[in-house]
């Protein structure tokens, strides 16, 4: 092992000069892999949903997400749990993620599926994503309220949080009644 | 060649250099396979992993586990003894109380890694014991992935699992640490060759739970969460040791600990502004 320490560690901020190791990373996880991570060993069947204009209006009002929601990317387990793929804008690029919702209407987990921005990968950290687990459509799901921000990744945090809120409202309006 | 994947509850980046692109691809695939194997054996979130079976069953009957799991438990017990008890994966019940690990209906009153007895490939617990290998298995996974890169014949390589990293081969890697007061800001820490670097801090795991602040770093002696705003890094030949020793450094709060020289480790504390 050879370690050459920087002489004046704290005096030398480099965020602007050198991209961190993560800067060139690119997350790309397929639907099946995300399903296995959120529902290990379970069989999921696709369960697309058609949303009415009124439902879409309520989803937009509750979340301020404007991108169209694609109702065909929904799957369910035999136990009435849901796996939903959605996309929101990160800072410049789209972030694709998957949300798992239990039969009780509470979030079971969230996985980032596609992330191509240069910064803001911290939204993939388990500790940040863990904040969503257990929340229902009744939770505020608002950044800096019940979801903690990560400095340096604010836009990705904000848009993902809004996206999750929208999916939860959609679940409440269109999926929860399907038993 | 560089590639990144979500594993171990974070993003793992593997980069390798070798003129042969096919060799690079094989090396990266082998590295991810090694990490996936560690995760399958030792994740706290996988039912029926070795870890889960130890926690549920080992106080009732010996539990047969994989040789990799045994290796991590042995190293954890050694680190526990060398650190005077400051490193103890037996703090899992506290993490579960703070909703950082799944709840359990078993009563773990005296949980400690020291309760485990190894016999061949079997683990037995003297009393109900719940361990969380989150503080060491990530480093171990990085080591196994780094070994896979070397076995594949790369000239140089880097495995980085959310800041727990190891550099192998002929590369000298610049290492950056996050500013504990502003985790979006990075500081240049130094250059590393053929070694590992790991960091622990509470900037991502700190949260409010039932009216009090908690974090993922638990003092095994008091069962209280660590709440300082500093970050604690350790440089060592193996990432497994670096990873575990960051917790020892964080809990001790000072770098003058005899166990660092034992593991050829160097501590680095970054103060918050």
Short mmCIF file of C-alpha atoms in Angstrom, two decimals:
data_model
loop_
_atom_site.label_atom_id
_atom_site.label_comp_id
_atom_site.label_asym_id
_atom_site.label_seq_id
_atom_site.Cartn_x
_atom_site.Cartn_y
_atom_site.Cartn_z
CA UNK A 1 0.00 0.00 0.00
CA UNK A 2 1.16 3.49 -0.81
CA UNK A 3 -0.67 6.55 0.49
CA UNK A 4 0.39 10.09 -0.32
CA UNK A 5 -1.78 12.42 1.75
CA UNK A 6 -2.78 15.83 0.48
CA UNK A 7 -0.88 18.37 2.51
CA UNK A 8 -3.68 20.74 3.41
CA UNK A 9 -6.78 18.68 3.11
CA UNK A 10 -9.38 21.11 4.32
CA UNK A 11 -7.94 24.04 2.41
CA UNK A 12 -8.46 22.48 -0.96
CA UNK A 13 -12.04 22.21 -2.19
CA UNK A 14 -12.05 20.68 -5.65
CA UNK A 15 -15.68 20.14 -6.49
CA UNK A 16 -15.47 22.46 -9.45
CA UNK A 17 -12.10 21.23 -10.71
CA UNK A 18 -12.24 17.48 -10.63
CA UNK A 19 -15.24 15.35 -11.32
CA UNK A 20 -15.66 12.73 -8.62
CA UNK A 21 -15.33 9.07 -9.48
CA UNK A 22 -19.09 8.87 -9.71
CA UNK A 23 -19.35 11.60 -12.30
CA UNK A 24 -19.09 9.32 -15.30
CA UNK A 25 -21.20 6.58 -13.88
CA UNK A 26 -24.35 5.64 -15.64
CA UNK A 27 -27.09 3.66 -14.00
CA UNK A 28 -29.03 1.32 -16.21
CA UNK A 29 -31.17 -1.35 -14.61
CA UNK A 30 -33.80 -3.24 -16.57
CA UNK A 31 -37.40 -3.79 -15.49
CA UNK A 32 -36.82 -7.42 -14.58
CA UNK A 33 -33.78 -6.67 -12.47
CA UNK A 34 -35.62 -3.89 -10.63
CA UNK A 35 -38.54 -6.24 -10.03
CA UNK A 36 -36.21 -8.84 -8.59
CA UNK A 37 -34.67 -6.26 -6.27
CA UNK A 38 -38.03 -5.06 -4.99
CA UNK A 39 -39.94 -8.36 -5.06
CA UNK A 40 -37.29 -11.08 -4.87
CA UNK A 41 -38.50 -14.42 -6.20
CA UNK A 42 -42.04 -13.19 -6.89
CA UNK A 43 -43.96 -13.42 -10.11
CA UNK A 44 -45.34 -10.16 -11.41
CA UNK A 45 -47.97 -9.70 -14.07
CA UNK A 46 -48.38 -6.57 -16.09
CA UNK A 47 -51.49 -4.63 -15.11
CA UNK A 48 -51.77 -1.49 -17.22
CA UNK A 49 -54.20 1.19 -16.20
CA UNK A 50 -56.09 3.80 -18.21
CA UNK A 51 -56.37 7.09 -16.39
CA UNK A 52 -59.21 9.53 -16.89
CA UNK A 53 -58.50 13.22 -17.46
CA UNK A 54 -59.94 13.95 -14.04
CA UNK A 55 -57.50 11.48 -12.43
CA UNK A 56 -54.59 13.01 -14.33
CA UNK A 57 -55.61 16.48 -13.18
CA UNK A 58 -55.63 15.37 -9.56
CA UNK A 59 -52.25 13.72 -9.92
CA UNK A 60 -50.79 16.90 -11.39
CA UNK A 61 -52.36 19.10 -8.72
CA UNK A 62 -51.00 16.93 -5.90
CA UNK A 63 -47.47 16.63 -7.22
CA UNK A 64 -46.77 19.45 -9.69
CA UNK A 65 -45.21 16.86 -12.04
CA UNK A 66 -46.11 17.75 -15.62
CA UNK A 67 -44.58 14.91 -17.62
CA UNK A 68 -47.27 12.47 -18.80
CA UNK A 69 -47.64 9.35 -16.66
CA UNK A 70 -47.46 6.13 -18.66
CA UNK A 71 -50.12 3.77 -17.36
CA UNK A 72 -48.76 0.70 -19.14
CA UNK A 73 -45.68 0.35 -16.91
CA UNK A 74 -47.51 -1.19 -13.95
CA UNK A 75 -47.21 -4.73 -12.65
CA UNK A 76 -48.78 -6.53 -9.68
CA UNK A 77 -48.06 -9.59 -7.57
CA UNK A 78 -50.56 -12.28 -6.60
CA UNK A 79 -50.68 -10.66 -3.14
CA UNK A 80 -51.97 -7.36 -4.53
CA UNK A 81 -48.66 -5.53 -4.33
CA UNK A 82 -47.68 -3.10 -7.07
CA UNK A 83 -44.56 -2.39 -9.08
CA UNK A 84 -44.71 0.88 -10.99
CA UNK A 85 -42.13 2.38 -13.32
CA UNK A 86 -42.11 6.14 -13.76
CA UNK A 87 -39.86 8.84 -15.09
CA UNK A 88 -39.22 12.39 -13.95
CA UNK A 89 -36.78 15.03 -15.04
CA UNK A 90 -33.64 15.10 -12.88
CA UNK A 91 -31.61 18.23 -13.54
CA UNK A 92 -31.24 17.97 -17.31
CA UNK A 93 -31.98 14.33 -18.05
CA UNK A 94 -34.81 11.97 -17.26
CA UNK A 95 -34.49 9.74 -14.21
CA UNK A 96 -36.31 6.42 -14.43
CA UNK A 97 -37.26 4.73 -11.20
CA UNK A 98 -39.45 1.94 -9.89
CA UNK A 99 -41.74 2.12 -6.89
CA UNK A 100 -42.99 -0.90 -4.96
CA UNK A 101 -46.24 -0.47 -3.04
CA UNK A 102 -47.52 -3.09 -0.61
CA UNK A 103 -51.09 -4.40 -0.43
CA UNK A 104 -51.59 -2.03 2.53
CA UNK A 105 -50.91 0.98 0.29
CA UNK A 106 -47.53 1.76 1.88
CA UNK A 107 -44.29 2.15 -0.06
CA UNK A 108 -42.11 -0.97 0.14
CA UNK A 109 -39.13 0.36 -1.75
CA UNK A 110 -37.84 2.54 -4.53
CA UNK A 111 -35.10 1.70 -7.02
CA UNK A 112 -33.40 4.05 -9.45
CA UNK A 113 -33.37 2.38 -12.88
CA UNK A 114 -31.81 4.97 -15.14
CA UNK A 115 -29.65 7.87 -14.16
CA UNK A 116 -27.37 9.58 -16.63
CA UNK A 117 -26.74 12.98 -15.03
CA UNK A 118 -23.18 13.86 -14.11
CA UNK A 119 -24.11 14.70 -10.52
CA UNK A 120 -26.75 13.88 -7.99
CA UNK A 121 -26.17 10.14 -7.82
CA UNK A 122 -26.76 10.41 -4.09
CA UNK A 123 -30.48 9.85 -4.73
CA UNK A 124 -29.46 6.24 -5.30
CA UNK A 125 -28.04 5.91 -1.81
CA UNK A 126 -30.05 3.39 0.22
CA UNK A 127 -30.27 5.78 3.18
CA UNK A 128 -31.98 8.44 1.09
CA UNK A 129 -34.35 6.02 -0.60
CA UNK A 130 -35.17 4.39 2.73
CA UNK A 131 -36.98 7.58 3.77
CA UNK A 132 -39.87 6.68 1.48
CA UNK A 133 -40.44 3.22 2.90
CA UNK A 134 -43.69 2.91 4.86
CA UNK A 135 -45.19 6.14 3.53
CA UNK A 136 -48.71 6.15 2.08
CA UNK A 137 -50.60 8.54 -0.20
CA UNK A 138 -51.59 10.47 2.95
CA UNK A 139 -47.96 11.39 3.70
CA UNK A 140 -46.90 14.88 2.57
CA UNK A 141 -44.06 13.40 0.41
CA UNK A 142 -42.50 16.82 0.15
CA UNK A 143 -38.83 17.62 0.03
CA UNK A 144 -37.58 19.23 3.25
CA UNK A 145 -40.80 18.24 5.01
CA UNK A 146 -40.89 14.48 5.41
CA UNK A 147 -38.15 13.78 2.85
CA UNK A 148 -34.67 15.06 3.60
CA UNK A 149 -32.75 16.87 0.86
CA UNK A 150 -29.21 16.00 -0.20
CA UNK A 151 -27.22 19.10 -0.88
CA UNK A 152 -25.69 18.90 -4.31
CA UNK A 153 -28.54 16.74 -5.58
CA UNK A 154 -31.48 19.02 -4.80
CA UNK A 155 -33.21 18.92 -8.18
CA UNK A 156 -33.04 15.15 -8.46
CA UNK A 157 -34.30 14.82 -4.86
CA UNK A 158 -37.13 17.27 -5.46
CA UNK A 159 -38.31 15.79 -8.73
CA UNK A 160 -38.10 12.20 -7.53
CA UNK A 161 -40.03 13.09 -4.38
CA UNK A 162 -42.72 14.80 -6.49
CA UNK A 163 -42.75 11.78 -8.80
CA UNK A 164 -43.30 9.40 -5.89
CA UNK A 165 -46.13 11.61 -4.63
CA UNK A 166 -47.75 11.44 -8.05
CA UNK A 167 -47.46 7.65 -8.26
CA UNK A 168 -48.95 7.33 -4.77
CA UNK A 169 -51.90 9.53 -5.74
CA UNK A 170 -52.34 7.44 -8.91
CA UNK A 171 -52.29 4.29 -6.78
CA UNK A 172 -54.92 5.77 -4.47
CA UNK A 173 -57.16 6.81 -7.37
CA UNK A 174 -56.81 3.92 -9.77
CA UNK A 175 -55.13 0.85 -8.26
CA UNK A 176 -56.16 0.58 -4.62
CA UNK A 177 -59.73 -0.42 -5.48
CA UNK A 178 -58.49 -3.36 -7.62
CA UNK A 179 -58.25 -6.24 -5.21
CA UNK B 1 -13.32 0.82 -19.06
CA UNK B 2 -15.77 1.91 -16.43
CA UNK B 3 -19.14 0.61 -15.37
CA UNK B 4 -21.58 1.35 -12.58
CA UNK B 5 -24.39 -0.64 -10.99
CA UNK B 6 -26.73 -0.41 -8.02
CA UNK B 7 -25.51 -2.97 -5.48
CA UNK B 8 -24.92 -3.11 -1.72
CA UNK B 9 -27.46 -0.35 -1.15
CA UNK B 10 -25.35 2.12 -3.08
CA UNK B 11 -23.78 2.48 -6.49
CA UNK B 12 -20.76 0.37 -7.20
CA UNK B 13 -18.34 1.59 -9.83
CA UNK B 14 -15.71 -0.70 -11.29
CA UNK B 15 -13.06 0.63 -13.60
CA UNK B 16 -10.23 -1.35 -15.17
CA UNK B 17 -7.48 -0.77 -17.63
CA UNK B 18 -6.06 -3.31 -20.04
CA UNK B 19 -5.57 -3.11 -23.81
CA UNK B 20 -7.86 -6.10 -24.33
CA UNK B 21 -11.49 -4.88 -24.18
CA UNK B 22 -12.88 -8.41 -23.85
CA UNK B 23 -10.64 -9.05 -20.86
CA UNK B 24 -11.86 -5.80 -19.30
CA UNK B 25 -15.47 -6.81 -19.76
CA UNK B 26 -14.86 -10.24 -18.24
CA UNK B 27 -13.01 -8.69 -15.31
CA UNK B 28 -15.87 -6.27 -14.62
CA UNK B 29 -18.45 -9.05 -14.85
CA UNK B 30 -16.43 -11.18 -12.40
CA UNK B 31 -16.16 -8.24 -10.00
CA UNK B 32 -19.93 -7.68 -10.02
CA UNK B 33 -20.53 -11.40 -9.58
CA UNK B 34 -18.33 -11.39 -6.46
CA UNK B 35 -20.19 -8.39 -5.04
CA UNK B 36 -23.53 -9.99 -5.84
CA UNK B 37 -22.45 -13.11 -3.99
CA UNK B 38 -21.47 -11.14 -0.89
CA UNK B 39 -24.76 -9.27 -1.02
CA UNK B 40 -26.78 -12.47 -1.36
CA UNK B 41 -24.98 -14.01 1.64
CA UNK B 42 -24.78 -11.04 3.99
CA UNK B 43 -27.47 -8.49 3.20
CA UNK B 44 -29.68 -7.55 6.14
CA UNK B 45 -32.59 -7.21 3.75
CA UNK B 46 -32.58 -10.71 2.22
CA UNK B 47 -34.68 -13.36 3.89
CA UNK B 48 -32.78 -16.67 4.18
CA UNK B 49 -29.36 -15.15 3.57
CA UNK B 50 -26.61 -16.58 5.77
CA UNK B 51 -26.93 -13.47 7.90
CA UNK B 52 -30.68 -13.83 8.29
CA UNK B 53 -30.38 -17.49 9.30
CA UNK B 54 -27.67 -16.71 11.87
CA UNK B 55 -29.85 -14.00 13.39
CA UNK B 56 -32.98 -16.12 13.53
CA UNK B 57 -31.63 -19.57 14.29
CA UNK B 58 -28.03 -19.68 15.51
CA UNK B 59 -28.97 -19.49 19.22
CA UNK B 60 -31.09 -22.61 18.78
CA UNK B 61 -28.92 -24.74 16.50
CA UNK B 62 -25.63 -24.44 14.60
CA UNK B 63 -26.20 -22.80 11.22
CA UNK B 64 -24.07 -23.85 8.22
CA UNK B 65 -22.85 -20.87 6.23
CA UNK B 66 -20.70 -20.09 3.19
CA UNK B 67 -16.91 -19.82 3.55
CA UNK B 68 -17.13 -16.11 2.65
CA UNK B 69 -19.57 -15.46 5.49
CA UNK B 70 -17.26 -17.33 7.86
CA UNK B 71 -14.34 -15.21 6.74
CA UNK B 72 -16.23 -11.98 7.46
CA UNK B 73 -17.43 -13.17 10.87
CA UNK B 74 -13.90 -14.24 11.80
CA UNK B 75 -12.50 -10.87 10.75
CA UNK B 76 -15.31 -9.08 12.61
CA UNK B 77 -14.57 -10.99 15.80
CA UNK B 78 -10.88 -10.19 15.50
CA UNK B 79 -11.66 -6.49 14.95
CA UNK B 80 -14.05 -6.56 17.88
CA UNK B 81 -11.32 -7.87 20.17
CA UNK B 82 -8.63 -5.57 18.73
CA UNK B 83 -10.82 -2.47 19.16
CA UNK B 84 -11.79 -3.20 22.74
CA UNK B 85 -15.39 -3.77 21.67
CA UNK B 86 -15.80 -0.54 19.69
CA UNK B 87 -16.43 -2.49 16.52
CA UNK B 88 -19.42 -4.74 17.02
CA UNK B 89 -21.87 -5.84 14.32
CA UNK B 90 -24.08 -6.95 17.21
CA UNK B 91 -25.60 -3.46 17.36
CA UNK B 92 -28.31 -4.50 14.88
CA UNK B 93 -31.12 -4.44 17.50
CA UNK B 94 -30.52 -0.70 18.04
CA UNK B 95 -30.70 -0.10 14.28
CA UNK B 96 -33.95 -2.06 14.15
CA UNK B 97 -35.39 0.04 17.01
CA UNK B 98 -34.65 3.13 14.92
CA UNK B 99 -36.32 1.59 11.88
CA UNK B 100 -33.06 1.31 9.93
CA UNK B 101 -33.32 -2.46 9.78
CA UNK B 102 -36.43 -4.62 9.50
CA UNK B 103 -38.15 -5.32 12.81
CA UNK B 104 -37.83 -8.74 14.42
CA UNK B 105 -39.99 -10.49 16.99
CA UNK B 106 -37.01 -12.12 18.71
CA UNK B 107 -35.68 -10.58 21.90
CA UNK B 108 -31.99 -9.72 21.51
CA UNK B 109 -30.90 -8.48 24.88
CA UNK B 110 -27.17 -9.14 24.80
CA UNK B 111 -26.44 -9.04 21.12
CA UNK B 112 -22.72 -9.02 20.27
CA UNK B 113 -20.49 -10.57 17.62
CA UNK B 114 -18.56 -12.07 20.55
CA UNK B 115 -21.53 -14.39 21.23
CA UNK B 116 -20.87 -16.31 18.03
CA UNK B 117 -18.89 -19.56 18.07
CA UNK B 118 -17.50 -21.04 14.86
CA UNK B 119 -17.19 -24.78 14.37
CA UNK B 120 -16.14 -25.87 10.89
CA UNK B 121 -18.59 -24.15 8.56
CA UNK B 122 -21.21 -23.73 11.25
CA UNK B 123 -22.09 -20.77 13.43
CA UNK B 124 -23.63 -21.07 16.84
CA UNK B 125 -24.77 -18.21 19.09
CA UNK B 126 -24.53 -18.50 22.88
CA UNK B 127 -27.56 -16.20 23.30
CA UNK B 128 -29.98 -14.70 20.74
CA UNK B 129 -27.76 -12.44 18.66
CA UNK B 130 -28.62 -10.12 15.80
CA UNK B 131 -25.70 -8.91 13.75
CA UNK B 132 -25.63 -6.44 10.88
CA UNK B 133 -22.59 -6.80 8.67
CA UNK B 134 -23.26 -3.44 7.00
CA UNK B 135 -20.15 -2.04 8.65
CA UNK B 136 -17.76 -4.60 7.20
CA UNK B 137 -19.35 -6.64 4.39
CA UNK B 138 -19.26 -3.73 1.96
CA UNK B 139 -15.51 -3.51 2.44
CA UNK B 140 -15.24 -7.28 2.07
CA UNK B 141 -17.28 -7.15 -1.15
CA UNK B 142 -14.92 -4.50 -2.51
CA UNK B 143 -11.95 -6.74 -1.66
CA UNK B 144 -13.49 -9.77 -3.39
CA UNK B 145 -14.29 -7.65 -6.45
CA UNK B 146 -10.75 -6.28 -6.46
CA UNK B 147 -9.39 -9.84 -6.25
CA UNK B 148 -11.61 -10.78 -9.20
CA UNK B 149 -10.07 -7.95 -11.24
CA UNK B 150 -6.56 -9.12 -10.39
CA UNK B 151 -7.45 -12.75 -11.17
CA UNK B 152 -8.78 -11.65 -14.55
CA UNK B 153 -5.42 -10.06 -15.28
CA UNK B 154 -6.16 -6.34 -15.44
CA UNK B 155 -3.23 -3.94 -15.37
CA UNK B 156 -4.96 -1.58 -12.98
CA UNK B 157 -8.37 -1.35 -11.44
CA UNK B 158 -10.63 0.46 -9.02
CA UNK B 159 -13.69 -0.79 -7.17
CA UNK B 160 -15.71 1.92 -5.46
CA UNK B 161 -18.83 1.06 -3.46
CA UNK B 162 -20.21 4.41 -2.39
CA UNK B 163 -16.86 5.66 -1.12
CA UNK B 164 -15.50 2.36 0.21
CA UNK B 165 -12.92 1.65 -2.42
CA UNK B 166 -9.85 -0.31 -3.33
CA UNK B 167 -7.17 0.41 -5.90
CA UNK B 168 -5.30 -2.52 -7.47
CA UNK B 169 -2.49 -2.88 -9.96
CA UNK B 170 -0.35 -0.12 -11.33
CA UNK B 171 -2.73 2.80 -10.84
CA UNK B 172 -2.41 5.73 -8.51
CA UNK B 173 -5.87 7.06 -7.75
CA UNK B 174 -6.71 10.51 -6.46
CA UNK B 175 -9.06 10.11 -3.51
CA UNK B 176 -11.70 12.62 -2.53
CA UNK B 177 -13.75 12.86 0.61
CA UNK B 178 -17.07 14.59 1.04
CA UNK B 179 -17.23 17.68 3.19
CA UNK B 180 -19.21 16.51 6.23
CA UNK B 181 -20.89 19.91 6.46
CA UNK B 182 -21.89 19.90 2.80
CA UNK B 183 -21.84 16.43 1.27
CA UNK B 184 -22.03 17.90 -2.24
CA UNK B 185 -18.57 19.38 -1.76
CA UNK B 186 -15.45 17.25 -2.22
CA UNK B 187 -11.96 17.61 -0.78
CA UNK B 188 -8.84 16.06 -2.23
CA UNK B 189 -7.48 13.66 0.40
CA UNK B 190 -4.46 12.16 -1.33
CA UNK B 191 -3.17 9.59 -3.80
CA UNK B 192 -3.63 5.88 -3.20
CA UNK B 193 -1.85 2.93 -4.75
CA UNK B 194 -2.57 -0.73 -3.99
CA UNK B 195 -4.72 -0.05 -1.00
CA UNK B 196 -8.17 0.66 0.31
CA UNK B 197 -9.96 3.76 1.53
CA UNK B 198 -13.24 3.84 3.42
CA UNK B 199 -15.27 6.60 5.03
CA UNK B 200 -18.02 6.71 7.63
CA UNK B 201 -20.06 9.73 8.51
CA UNK B 202 -23.61 10.34 9.50
CA UNK B 203 -24.54 12.86 6.81
CA UNK B 204 -26.77 10.45 4.94
CA UNK B 205 -28.06 8.30 7.77
CA UNK B 206 -28.90 10.95 10.37
CA UNK B 207 -32.63 11.29 10.89
CA UNK B 208 -35.31 11.97 13.45
CA UNK B 209 -36.89 8.95 15.04
CA UNK B 210 -39.58 9.38 17.68
CA UNK B 211 -38.45 12.84 18.59
CA UNK B 212 -34.72 12.18 18.77
CA UNK B 213 -31.87 12.19 16.35
CA UNK B 214 -30.38 8.82 15.37
CA UNK B 215 -27.79 7.61 12.87
CA UNK B 216 -26.51 4.34 11.42
CA UNK B 217 -23.35 4.40 13.56
CA UNK B 218 -24.08 2.91 16.97
CA UNK B 219 -21.82 2.82 20.00
CA UNK B 220 -21.95 -0.83 21.08
CA UNK B 221 -21.02 0.06 24.64
CA UNK B 222 -23.89 2.50 25.18
CA UNK B 223 -26.28 1.57 22.31
CA UNK B 224 -26.43 5.30 21.51
CA UNK B 225 -26.16 6.74 17.99
CA UNK B 226 -23.12 8.71 16.88
CA UNK B 227 -24.21 12.24 16.03
CA UNK B 228 -21.02 14.17 15.33
CA UNK B 229 -20.77 16.15 12.10
CA UNK B 230 -17.25 15.01 11.28
CA UNK B 231 -16.33 12.34 8.77
CA UNK B 232 -13.99 9.44 9.51
CA UNK B 233 -11.83 7.79 6.87
CA UNK B 234 -9.33 4.97 7.12
CA UNK B 235 -6.67 3.95 4.63
CA UNK B 236 -5.57 0.30 4.88
CA UNK B 237 -4.31 -2.49 2.62
CA UNK B 238 -7.70 -4.27 2.73
CA UNK B 239 -11.07 -2.56 2.37
CA UNK B 240 -12.63 -4.94 4.90
CA UNK B 241 -10.34 -3.54 7.60
CA UNK B 242 -10.63 0.05 6.36
CA UNK B 243 -14.43 -0.19 6.40
CA UNK B 244 -14.65 -1.62 9.92
CA UNK B 245 -11.99 0.69 11.35
CA UNK B 246 -13.91 3.81 10.23
CA UNK B 247 -16.51 2.88 12.87
CA UNK B 248 -13.80 2.41 15.49
CA UNK B 249 -12.30 5.79 14.58
CA UNK B 250 -15.71 7.49 14.63
CA UNK B 251 -16.66 6.06 18.02
CA UNK B 252 -13.25 6.64 19.61
CA UNK B 253 -13.24 10.19 18.19
CA UNK B 254 -9.44 10.30 18.10
CA UNK B 255 -6.83 8.58 15.93
CA UNK B 256 -4.48 7.24 18.63
CA UNK B 257 -5.67 3.67 18.73
CA UNK B 258 -3.37 0.64 18.91
CA UNK B 259 -5.50 -1.37 16.50
CA UNK B 260 -4.62 0.93 13.58
CA UNK B 261 -0.99 -0.15 13.49
CA UNK B 262 -2.08 -3.77 13.80
CA UNK B 263 -3.95 -3.42 10.50
CA UNK B 264 -1.37 -1.09 8.91
CA UNK B 265 -4.14 1.53 8.83
CA UNK B 266 -4.03 5.31 8.75
CA UNK B 267 -6.88 7.39 10.15
CA UNK B 268 -8.17 10.62 8.64
CA UNK B 269 -10.75 12.79 10.37
CA UNK B 270 -12.36 15.61 8.41
CA UNK B 271 -13.82 18.23 10.72
CA UNK B 272 -17.08 19.94 9.86
CA UNK B 273 -16.74 23.66 9.21
#
